[in-house]
GROMACS .gro file of C-alpha atoms in nm:
model
  418
    1MET     CA    1  12.552   7.811  11.314
    2ALA     CA    2  12.568   7.441  11.387
    3LYS     CA    3  12.926   7.357  11.144
    4PRO     CA    4  13.088   7.573  11.259
    5LYS     CA    5  13.110   7.507  11.624
    6LYS     CA    6  13.134   7.071  11.498
    7THR     CA    7  13.426   7.204  11.277
    8LYS     CA    8  13.626   7.360  11.568
    9THR     CA    9  13.495   7.055  11.828
   10ALA     CA   10  13.650   6.850  11.506
   11ALA     CA   11  13.962   7.101  11.561
   12ALA     CA   12  14.007   7.047  11.941
   13TRP     CA   13  14.007   6.663  11.864
   14SER     CA   14  14.257   6.665  11.580
   15LEU     CA   15  14.450   6.814  11.902
   16VAL     CA   16  14.345   6.586  12.111
   17ILE     CA   17  14.462   6.332  11.923
   18MET     CA   18  14.827   6.384  11.896
   19GLY     CA   19  14.872   6.495  12.190
   20ALA     CA   20  14.738   6.162  12.355
   21GLY     CA   21  14.910   6.002  12.040
   22PHE     CA   22  15.268   6.191  12.140
   23ALA     CA   23  15.238   6.049  12.543
   24ALA     CA   24  15.124   5.726  12.395
   25SER     CA   25  15.449   5.645  12.179
   26LEU     CA   26  15.667   5.834  12.383
   27PRO     CA   27  15.745   5.487  12.543
   28PHE     CA   28  15.838   5.308  12.231
   29GLN     CA   29  16.046   5.552  12.081
   30GLY     CA   30  16.327   5.351  12.159
   31VAL     CA   31  16.242   5.092  11.856
   32PRO     CA   32  16.187   5.209  11.476
   33VAL     CA   33  15.891   5.277  11.442
   34GLY     CA   34  15.819   5.393  11.758
   35LYS     CA   35  16.059   5.702  11.691
   36LEU     CA   36  15.877   5.757  11.373
   37LEU     CA   37  15.563   5.773  11.531
   38VAL     CA   38  15.712   6.072  11.774
   39GLY     CA   39  15.816   6.192  11.589
   40SER     CA   40  15.497   6.213  11.347
   41PHE     CA   41  15.231   6.305  11.625
   42GLU     CA   42  15.547   6.622  11.782
   43ALA     CA   43  15.545   6.739  11.431
   44GLY     CA   44  15.133   6.737  11.395
   45LEU     CA   45  15.089   6.860  11.795
   46VAL     CA   46  15.322   7.155  11.762
   47GLY     CA   47  15.125   7.239  11.420
   48GLY     CA   48  14.778   7.186  11.538
   49LEU     CA   49  14.901   7.397  11.858
   50ALA     CA   50  15.056   7.682  11.633
   51ASP     CA   51  14.777   7.700  11.386
   52TRP     CA   52  14.514   7.776  11.752
   53PHE     CA   53  14.759   8.036  11.855
   54ALA     CA   54  14.748   8.214  11.512
   55VAL     CA   55  14.353   8.175  11.488
   56THR     CA   56  14.268   8.269  11.859
   57ALA     CA   57  14.513   8.528  11.793
   58LEU     CA   58  14.324   8.709  11.561
   59PHE     CA   59  14.022   8.684  11.774
   60ARG     CA   60  14.179   8.765  12.174
   61HIS     CA   61  14.439   8.698  12.334
   62PRO     CA   62  14.522   8.248  12.356
   63LEU     CA   63  14.460   8.154  12.747
   64GLY     CA   64  14.400   8.488  12.811
   65ILE     CA   65  14.806   8.581  12.779
   66PRO     CA   66  14.793   8.903  12.654
   67ILE     CA   67  15.133   8.788  12.443
   68PRO     CA   68  15.255   9.068  12.185
   69HIS     CA   69  15.032   9.077  11.826
   70THR     CA   70  14.753   8.907  11.991
   71ALA     CA   71  14.372   9.011  11.960
   72LEU     CA   72  14.403   9.131  11.639
   73LEU     CA   73  14.070   9.210  11.505
   74PRO     CA   74  14.008   9.434  11.878
   75LYS     CA   75  14.320   9.614  11.872
   76ASN     CA   76  14.224   9.750  11.460
   77ARG     CA   77  13.872   9.796  11.479
   78ASP     CA   78  13.918  10.092  11.391
   79LYS     CA   79  14.094   9.983  11.122
   80MET     CA   80  13.922   9.697  11.001
   81THR     CA   81  13.644   9.932  10.979
   82GLU     CA   82  13.797  10.171  10.766
   83GLY     CA   83  13.920   9.886  10.519
   84LEU     CA   84  13.585   9.769  10.512
   85VAL     CA   85  13.387  10.117  10.432
   86SER     CA   86  13.643  10.133  10.165
   87ALA     CA   87  13.643   9.779  10.027
   88VAL     CA   88  13.200   9.875   9.973
   89GLU     CA   89  13.276  10.212   9.865
   90ASN     CA   90  13.582  10.180   9.633
   91ASN     CA   91  13.543   9.830   9.506
   92LEU     CA   92  13.189   9.649   9.608
   93LEU     CA   93  13.005   9.979   9.514
   94ASN     CA   94  13.185  10.211   9.361
   95LYS     CA   95  12.988  10.431   9.176
   96ASP     CA   96  13.101  10.378   8.824
   97SER     CA   97  12.990  10.030   8.889
   98ILE     CA   98  12.634  10.090   9.003
   99THR     CA   99  12.581  10.310   8.778
  100GLU     CA  100  12.721  10.076   8.474
  101LYS     CA  101  12.480   9.764   8.586
  102ILE     CA  102  12.182  10.025   8.613
  103ALA     CA  103  12.277  10.161   8.277
  104GLY     CA  104  12.140   9.893   8.092
  105PHE     CA  105  11.846   9.822   8.344
  106LYS     CA  106  11.519   9.864   8.209
  107ALA     CA  107  11.306   9.928   8.482
  108ALA     CA  108  11.054  10.112   8.293
  109GLU     CA  109  10.958   9.775   8.158
  110VAL     CA  110  11.021   9.594   8.530
  111VAL     CA  111  10.729   9.850   8.693
  112LEU     CA  112  10.485   9.817   8.427
  113ASP     CA  113  10.513   9.451   8.423
  114THR     CA  114  10.496   9.389   8.724
  115LEU     CA  115  10.149   9.651   8.778
  116GLY     CA  116  10.024   9.411   8.494
  117ARG     CA  117  10.076   9.090   8.717
  118GLU     CA  118  10.020   9.244   9.020
  119LEU     CA  119   9.635   9.452   8.901
  120HIS     CA  120   9.456   9.149   8.870
  121SER     CA  121   9.559   9.033   9.277
  122ASP     CA  122   9.288   9.112   9.546
  123GLY     CA  123   9.531   9.352   9.745
  124ILE     CA  124   9.496   9.628   9.437
  125LYS     CA  125   9.191   9.583   9.435
  126THR     CA  126   9.116   9.663   9.784
  127MET     CA  127   9.399   9.960   9.751
  128MET     CA  128   9.224  10.058   9.431
  129ASP     CA  129   8.844  10.096   9.530
  130THR     CA  130   8.975  10.271   9.845
  131LEU     CA  131   9.190  10.507   9.716
  132CYS     CA  132   8.938  10.559   9.422
  133LYS     CA  133   8.635  10.634   9.679
  134ARG     CA  134   8.922  10.841   9.969
  135ILE     CA  135   8.954  11.049   9.659
  136LEU     CA  136   8.618  11.124   9.537
  137ALA     CA  137   8.502  11.207   9.870
  138GLY     CA  138   8.814  11.433   9.947
  139LEU     CA  139   8.748  11.607   9.621
  140PRO     CA  140   8.804  11.994   9.812
  141LEU     CA  141   8.445  12.131   9.580
  142GLU     CA  142   8.410  12.492   9.744
  143GLN     CA  143   8.673  12.559   9.506
  144ILE     CA  144   8.693  12.320   9.216
  145ALA     CA  145   8.364  12.526   9.165
  146PRO     CA  146   8.415  12.883   9.119
  147MET     CA  147   8.687  12.781   8.842
  148VAL     CA  148   8.447  12.545   8.706
  149ALA     CA  149   8.193  12.859   8.763
  150LYS     CA  150   8.433  13.034   8.616
  151GLU     CA  151   8.493  12.923   8.257
  152VAL     CA  152   8.090  12.789   8.229
  153LYS     CA  153   8.004  13.191   8.192
  154SER     CA  154   8.311  13.224   8.054
  155GLN     CA  155   8.255  12.992   7.758
  156ALA     CA  156   7.880  13.111   7.757
  157GLY     CA  157   7.984  13.507   7.791
  158ALA     CA  158   8.202  13.503   7.387
  159PHE     CA  159   7.940  13.208   7.339
  160ASP     CA  160   7.764  13.455   6.968
  161LEU     CA  161   7.412  13.311   6.968
  162GLY     CA  162   7.383  13.509   6.618
  163PRO     CA  163   7.498  13.184   6.394
  164ILE     CA  164   7.286  12.978   6.605
  165LEU     CA  165   6.947  13.171   6.520
  166GLU     CA  166   7.027  13.185   6.172
  167ARG     CA  167   7.081  12.828   6.217
  168ALA     CA  168   6.769  12.709   6.361
  169ALA     CA  169   6.572  12.933   6.126
  170VAL     CA  170   6.715  12.701   5.819
  171GLN     CA  171   6.582  12.399   6.124
  172VAL     CA  172   6.267  12.512   6.115
  173THR     CA  173   6.204  12.555   5.717
  174GLU     CA  174   6.369  12.216   5.730
  175ARG     CA  175   6.229  11.991   5.914
  176GLY     CA  176   5.868  12.156   5.865
  177TYR     CA  177   5.844  12.361   6.179
  178ASP     CA  178   5.665  12.617   5.990
  179ALA     CA  179   5.427  12.398   5.811
  180GLN     CA  180   5.292  12.268   6.124
  181ALA     CA  181   5.298  12.630   6.304
  182LEU     CA  182   5.063  12.754   6.034
  183ASP     CA  183   4.858  12.396   6.043
  184TYR     CA  184   4.888  12.432   6.434
  185ALA     CA  185   4.697  12.773   6.397
  186LEU     CA  186   4.495  12.707   6.113
  187LYS     CA  187   4.335  12.517   6.345
  188GLN     CA  188   4.312  12.748   6.594
  189ALA     CA  189   4.204  12.985   6.396
  190GLU     CA  190   3.881  12.691   6.193
  191GLU     CA  191   3.858  12.648   6.642
  192TRP     CA  192   3.739  13.048   6.700
  193LEU     CA  193   3.577  13.074   6.386
  194VAL     CA  194   3.267  12.864   6.478
  195LYS     CA  195   3.187  13.042   6.705
  196PRO     CA  196   2.896  13.152   6.840
  197GLU     CA  197   3.013  13.479   6.925
  198THR     CA  198   3.281  13.488   6.644
  199ILE     CA  199   3.011  13.625   6.408
  200GLN     CA  200   2.865  13.854   6.617
  201LEU     CA  201   3.220  14.075   6.636
  202LEU     CA  202   3.320  13.977   6.239
  203GLY     CA  203   2.963  14.139   6.243
  204GLU     CA  204   3.108  14.402   6.483
  205SER     CA  205   3.380  14.520   6.281
  206GLY     CA  206   3.290  14.499   5.924
  207MET     CA  207   3.026  14.793   5.979
  208LYS     CA  208   3.200  14.967   6.193
  209ALA     CA  209   3.500  14.951   5.895
  210ILE     CA  210   3.173  14.979   5.623
  211SER     CA  211   3.052  15.302   5.846
  212GLY     CA  212   3.399  15.520   5.812
  213ILE     CA  213   3.406  15.512   5.431
  214GLN     CA  214   3.375  15.822   5.341
  215MET     CA  215   3.245  15.838   4.958
  216ASN     CA  216   3.054  16.099   4.753
  217GLY     CA  217   2.797  16.176   4.519
  218LEU     CA  218   2.641  15.837   4.394
  219MET     CA  219   2.849  15.583   4.503
  220GLN     CA  220   2.741  15.715   4.871
  221PHE     CA  221   2.387  15.627   4.777
  222ALA     CA  222   2.500  15.302   4.662
  223MET     CA  223   2.601  15.254   4.994
  224ASN     CA  224   2.391  15.397   5.236
  225ALA     CA  225   2.136  15.159   5.063
  226PHE     CA  226   2.426  14.808   5.075
  227MET     CA  227   2.398  14.899   5.453
  228GLY     CA  228   2.038  14.949   5.511
  229TYR     CA  229   2.024  14.593   5.392
  230LEU     CA  230   2.287  14.394   5.593
  231ASN     CA  231   2.337  14.404   5.972
  232GLU     CA  232   2.605  14.277   6.194
  233GLU     CA  233   2.472  13.973   6.159
  234ARG     CA  234   2.455  13.893   5.779
  235LEU     CA  235   2.837  14.113   5.770
  236GLY     CA  236   2.874  13.821   6.039
  237GLY     CA  237   2.824  13.525   5.795
  238ILE     CA  238   2.962  13.669   5.483
  239ILE     CA  239   3.374  13.763   5.626
  240GLN     CA  240   3.266  13.389   5.825
  241GLY     CA  241   3.180  13.195   5.480
  242TYR     CA  242   3.521  13.398   5.362
  243LEU     CA  243   3.757  13.373   5.624
  244PHE     CA  244   3.698  12.987   5.649
  245ASP     CA  245   3.680  12.951   5.305
  246ARG     CA  246   4.098  13.062   5.260
  247VAL     CA  247   4.113  12.884   5.621
  248GLU     CA  248   4.045  12.572   5.420
  249ASP     CA  249   4.213  12.717   5.132
  250MET     CA  250   4.534  12.711   5.320
  251LYS     CA  251   4.524  12.356   5.484
  252ARG     CA  252   4.483  12.235   5.146
  253GLU     CA  253   4.902  12.059   5.034
  254GLY     CA  254   4.984  12.260   4.708
  255SER     CA  255   4.761  12.534   4.821
  256ALA     CA  256   4.911  12.910   4.652
  257LEU     CA  257   4.775  13.088   4.908
  258ARG     CA  258   4.953  12.800   5.166
  259TYR     CA  259   5.251  12.875   4.931
  260LYS     CA  260   5.239  13.207   4.962
  261VAL     CA  261   5.167  13.211   5.331
  262LEU     CA  262   5.501  12.954   5.411
  263ASP     CA  263   5.707  13.167   5.225
  264THR     CA  264   5.675  13.461   5.359
  265LEU     CA  265   5.698  13.302   5.720
  266ARG     CA  266   6.053  13.172   5.567
  267THR     CA  267   6.126  13.456   5.470
  268GLN     CA  268   6.052  13.668   5.761
  269ALA     CA  269   6.200  13.375   6.005
  270MET     CA  270   6.587  13.360   5.775
  271ARG     CA  271   6.515  13.830   5.750
  272ILE     CA  272   6.512  13.865   6.151
  273ALA     CA  273   6.737  13.545   6.182
  274VAL     CA  274   7.008  13.764   6.027
  275THR     CA  275   6.944  14.075   6.179
  276GLU     CA  276   7.196  14.264   6.366
  277ALA     CA  277   7.021  14.398   6.582
  278VAL     CA  278   6.849  14.076   6.668
  279GLN     CA  279   7.092  13.915   6.691
  280ASP     CA  280   7.240  14.148   6.944
  281GLY     CA  281   6.929  14.152   7.139
  282LEU     CA  282   7.000  13.814   7.198
  283ASN     CA  283   7.358  13.809   7.301
  284GLY     CA  284   7.218  14.135   7.535
  285TRP     CA  285   6.981  13.951   7.687
  286LYS     CA  286   7.170  13.620   7.735
  287ASN     CA  287   7.432  13.819   7.893
  288ASN     CA  288   7.236  13.943   8.131
  289LEU     CA  289   7.116  13.644   8.215
  290LEU     CA  290   7.414  13.521   8.295
  291ASP     CA  291   7.483  13.806   8.501
  292GLY     CA  292   7.224  13.761   8.725
  293TRP     CA  293   7.295  13.470   8.782
  294ASP     CA  294   7.442  13.219   9.075
  295ALA     CA  295   7.717  12.974   8.857
  296GLU     CA  296   7.955  12.870   9.189
  297GLU     CA  297   7.602  12.764   9.435
  298THR     CA  298   7.425  12.569   9.045
  299VAL     CA  299   7.767  12.458   8.999
  300LEU     CA  300   7.843  12.352   9.363
  301ASN     CA  301   7.489  12.153   9.395
  302LYS     CA  302   7.548  11.976   9.093
  303LEU     CA  303   7.969  11.874   9.173
  304THR     CA  304   7.791  11.759   9.502
  305GLU     CA  305   7.495  11.572   9.334
  306LEU     CA  306   7.727  11.431   9.072
  307ARG     CA  307   7.967  11.296   9.385
  308ASP     CA  308   7.702  11.147   9.560
  309LYS     CA  309   7.541  10.979   9.285
  310ALA     CA  310   7.913  10.844   9.206
  311LEU     CA  311   8.040  10.750   9.588
  312VAL     CA  312   7.681  10.537   9.619
  313ALA     CA  313   7.708  10.377   9.292
  314MET     CA  314   8.093  10.269   9.351
  315GLU     CA  315   7.964  10.095   9.675
  316ASP     CA  316   8.007   9.760   9.587
  317GLY     CA  317   8.292   9.783   9.411
  318ARG     CA  318   8.279   9.634   9.118
  319TYR     CA  319   8.332   9.998   8.875
  320VAL     CA  320   8.710   9.846   8.976
  321ASP     CA  321   8.649   9.562   8.787
  322THR     CA  322   8.438   9.676   8.522
  323TYR     CA  323   8.562  10.050   8.494
  324ALA     CA  324   8.911  10.131   8.651
  325LEU     CA  325   9.110   9.777   8.589
  326PRO     CA  326   9.062   9.777   8.153
  327ALA     CA  327   9.088  10.172   8.115
  328ILE     CA  328   9.461  10.111   8.360
  329GLU     CA  329   9.553   9.833   8.138
  330LYS     CA  330   9.456  10.012   7.840
  331VAL     CA  331   9.725  10.284   7.974
  332LEU     CA  332   9.996  10.064   8.044
  333ALA     CA  333   9.966   9.875   7.670
  334ASP     CA  334  10.005  10.237   7.562
  335LEU     CA  335  10.317  10.320   7.764
  336ARG     CA  336  10.449   9.942   7.679
  337SER     CA  337  10.370  10.006   7.313
  338ASP     CA  338  10.505  10.365   7.270
  339ASP     CA  339  10.924  10.265   7.209
  340VAL     CA  340  11.006  10.669   7.230
  341LEU     CA  341  10.801  10.699   7.585
  342MET     CA  342  10.969  10.367   7.713
  343THR     CA  343  11.376  10.484   7.609
  344SER     CA  344  11.251  10.857   7.814
  345MET     CA  345  11.144  10.719   8.082
  346ASN     CA  346  11.412  10.441   8.151
  347ALA     CA  347  11.597  10.728   8.100
  348LYS     CA  348  11.475  10.951   8.318
  349ILE     CA  349  11.498  10.653   8.583
  350VAL     CA  350  11.821  10.565   8.522
  351GLU     CA  351  11.948  10.922   8.550
  352GLY     CA  352  11.754  11.028   8.847
  353VAL     CA  353  11.878  10.649   9.011
  354THR     CA  354  12.282  10.788   8.864
  355THR     CA  355  12.197  11.146   9.036
  356LEU     CA  356  12.047  11.037   9.371
  357LEU     CA  357  12.370  10.813   9.375
  358GLU     CA  358  12.574  11.037   9.334
  359LYS     CA  359  12.510  11.285   9.619
  360ASN     CA  360  12.492  10.988   9.880
  361HIS     CA  361  12.715  10.724   9.728
  362SER     CA  362  12.896  10.766  10.065
  363LYS     CA  363  12.601  10.697  10.272
  364ILE     CA  364  12.624  10.333  10.230
  365GLY     CA  365  12.990  10.284  10.374
  366ASN     CA  366  12.816  10.548  10.649
  367LEU     CA  367  12.596  10.274  10.656
  368VAL     CA  368  12.800  10.009  10.708
  369ARG     CA  369  13.060  10.287  11.005
  370GLU     CA  370  12.768  10.271  11.214
  371ASN     CA  371  12.622   9.961  11.162
  372VAL     CA  372  12.966   9.780  11.281
  373ASP     CA  373  13.002  10.061  11.553
  374LYS     CA  374  12.666   9.960  11.694
  375MET     CA  375  12.811   9.601  11.839
  376ASP     CA  376  13.064   9.550  12.087
  377ASN     CA  377  13.394   9.349  12.075
  378ALA     CA  378  13.231   9.009  12.191
  379SER     CA  379  12.953   9.078  11.834
  380LEU     CA  380  13.131   9.201  11.657
  381ILE     CA  381  13.362   8.890  11.737
  382SER     CA  382  13.133   8.615  11.742
  383MET     CA  383  12.951   8.724  11.425
  384ILE     CA  384  13.303   8.696  11.270
  385GLU     CA  385  13.384   8.386  11.416
  386ASP     CA  386  12.979   8.268  11.284
  387LYS     CA  387  13.088   8.390  10.915
  388VAL     CA  388  13.428   8.250  10.821
  389GLY     CA  389  13.480   8.037  11.137
  390GLN     CA  390  13.420   7.684  10.950
  391ASP     CA  391  13.705   7.733  10.807
  392LEU     CA  392  13.929   7.924  11.045
  393GLN     CA  393  13.888   7.601  11.251
  394TRP     CA  394  13.982   7.353  10.926
  395ILE     CA  395  14.324   7.604  10.952
  396ARG     CA  396  14.390   7.404  11.305
  397ILE     CA  397  14.282   7.092  11.184
  398ASN     CA  398  14.497   7.144  10.800
  399GLY     CA  399  14.794   7.246  11.051
  400ALA     CA  400  14.756   6.936  11.304
  401VAL     CA  401  14.730   6.679  10.984
  402THR     CA  402  15.008   6.831  10.811
  403GLY     CA  403  15.251   6.888  11.107
  404PHE     CA  404  15.203   6.515  11.096
  405ILE     CA  405  15.327   6.394  10.774
  406ILE     CA  406  15.559   6.641  10.759
  407GLY     CA  407  15.709   6.495  11.088
  408ILE     CA  408  15.711   6.164  10.965
  409VAL     CA  409  15.936   6.202  10.612
  410LEU     CA  410  16.125   6.427  10.876
  411THR     CA  411  16.198   6.143  11.133
  412ALA     CA  412  16.206   5.903  10.868
  413LEU     CA  413  16.470   6.167  10.663
  414ARG     CA  414  16.678   6.179  11.032
  415MET     CA  415  16.610   5.800  11.044
  416VAL     CA  416  16.753   5.755  10.749
  417LEU     CA  417  17.099   5.995  10.767
  418GLU     CA  418  17.174   5.847  11.091
   0.00000   0.00000   0.00000
């Protein structure tokens, strides 16, 4: 703003100098030098005044006099505005030139590079922390829970427990669970056998079983004689001793009886596992449990619990540096290394910008028109003078100087011809 004012002052002084020089040289026009100076200053004064009139006539009436073809800008404001809009739309910012420029612009790379540079700034970290917490806290768990519960029940309902049962039977053998179960049973049996009431129970059971045997002739006589010898305590002791021997035998590794019992357990376990009725029953039991399970409430409670725990863990914001930023950096690196994807993203961005430009190109001109229309004549003239006033004032200075030089030449030529 300062330079145009200084230039305008210099232009005014150029007229003053020319006028003063013309007036001062008039008394000396009788001599050759005076005559030369009068002609020079006269021509410079005329040139400066003519250019002052021309420059002033662009913006206003010179000296306020409504001379025809002056104040050109206010009178032709509409034409000027439309010309400016046309120049912007069709020359400076036409669709073809903008489309050509953005076609080679790798917007996706620029966006990713900018994100990568700004990712570790405090502002971005704070924004990410706030955004993540708000997203997590605002999750509509009441709407999510039914969908999750439905999917869980669907997957659980379609899951067949038969293969698991078969695998469990195999695992029992491979991991030695059958042998551990047998050892536990033998230990319990051994503890039971040493109890005092066990002998009595075994004796009573044995006597009852023997007395129920019916034989004929000599065999019955021998049985009666044997029964007369035995009593419940003796028979119980005999049975107890026998069972102890069997238990001790089965506890010993390499025992044929132990091997036979384990083989029977394994065979029966596998037979039960592959039985269709057992598998169907197990799946039916599972489905009955699912039918009676309020999955929505369970899932909602669990999701709420997980969200609350996550919010507590996120409270100090350290998760941003520990988890969020490395995850985002990895995603950005993966995107940056995928040439096909980057090419596709650039094409989509160019397509989007081009489409947006085609739809809204006329708005550029409308924006220029609206901004110009908002200004009154004084503001518009002031703006133009502020931008180009310095050059316009130089026209006045150049006019005065050029007129002065031409005046010297013409006056000298006239003097020679005279």
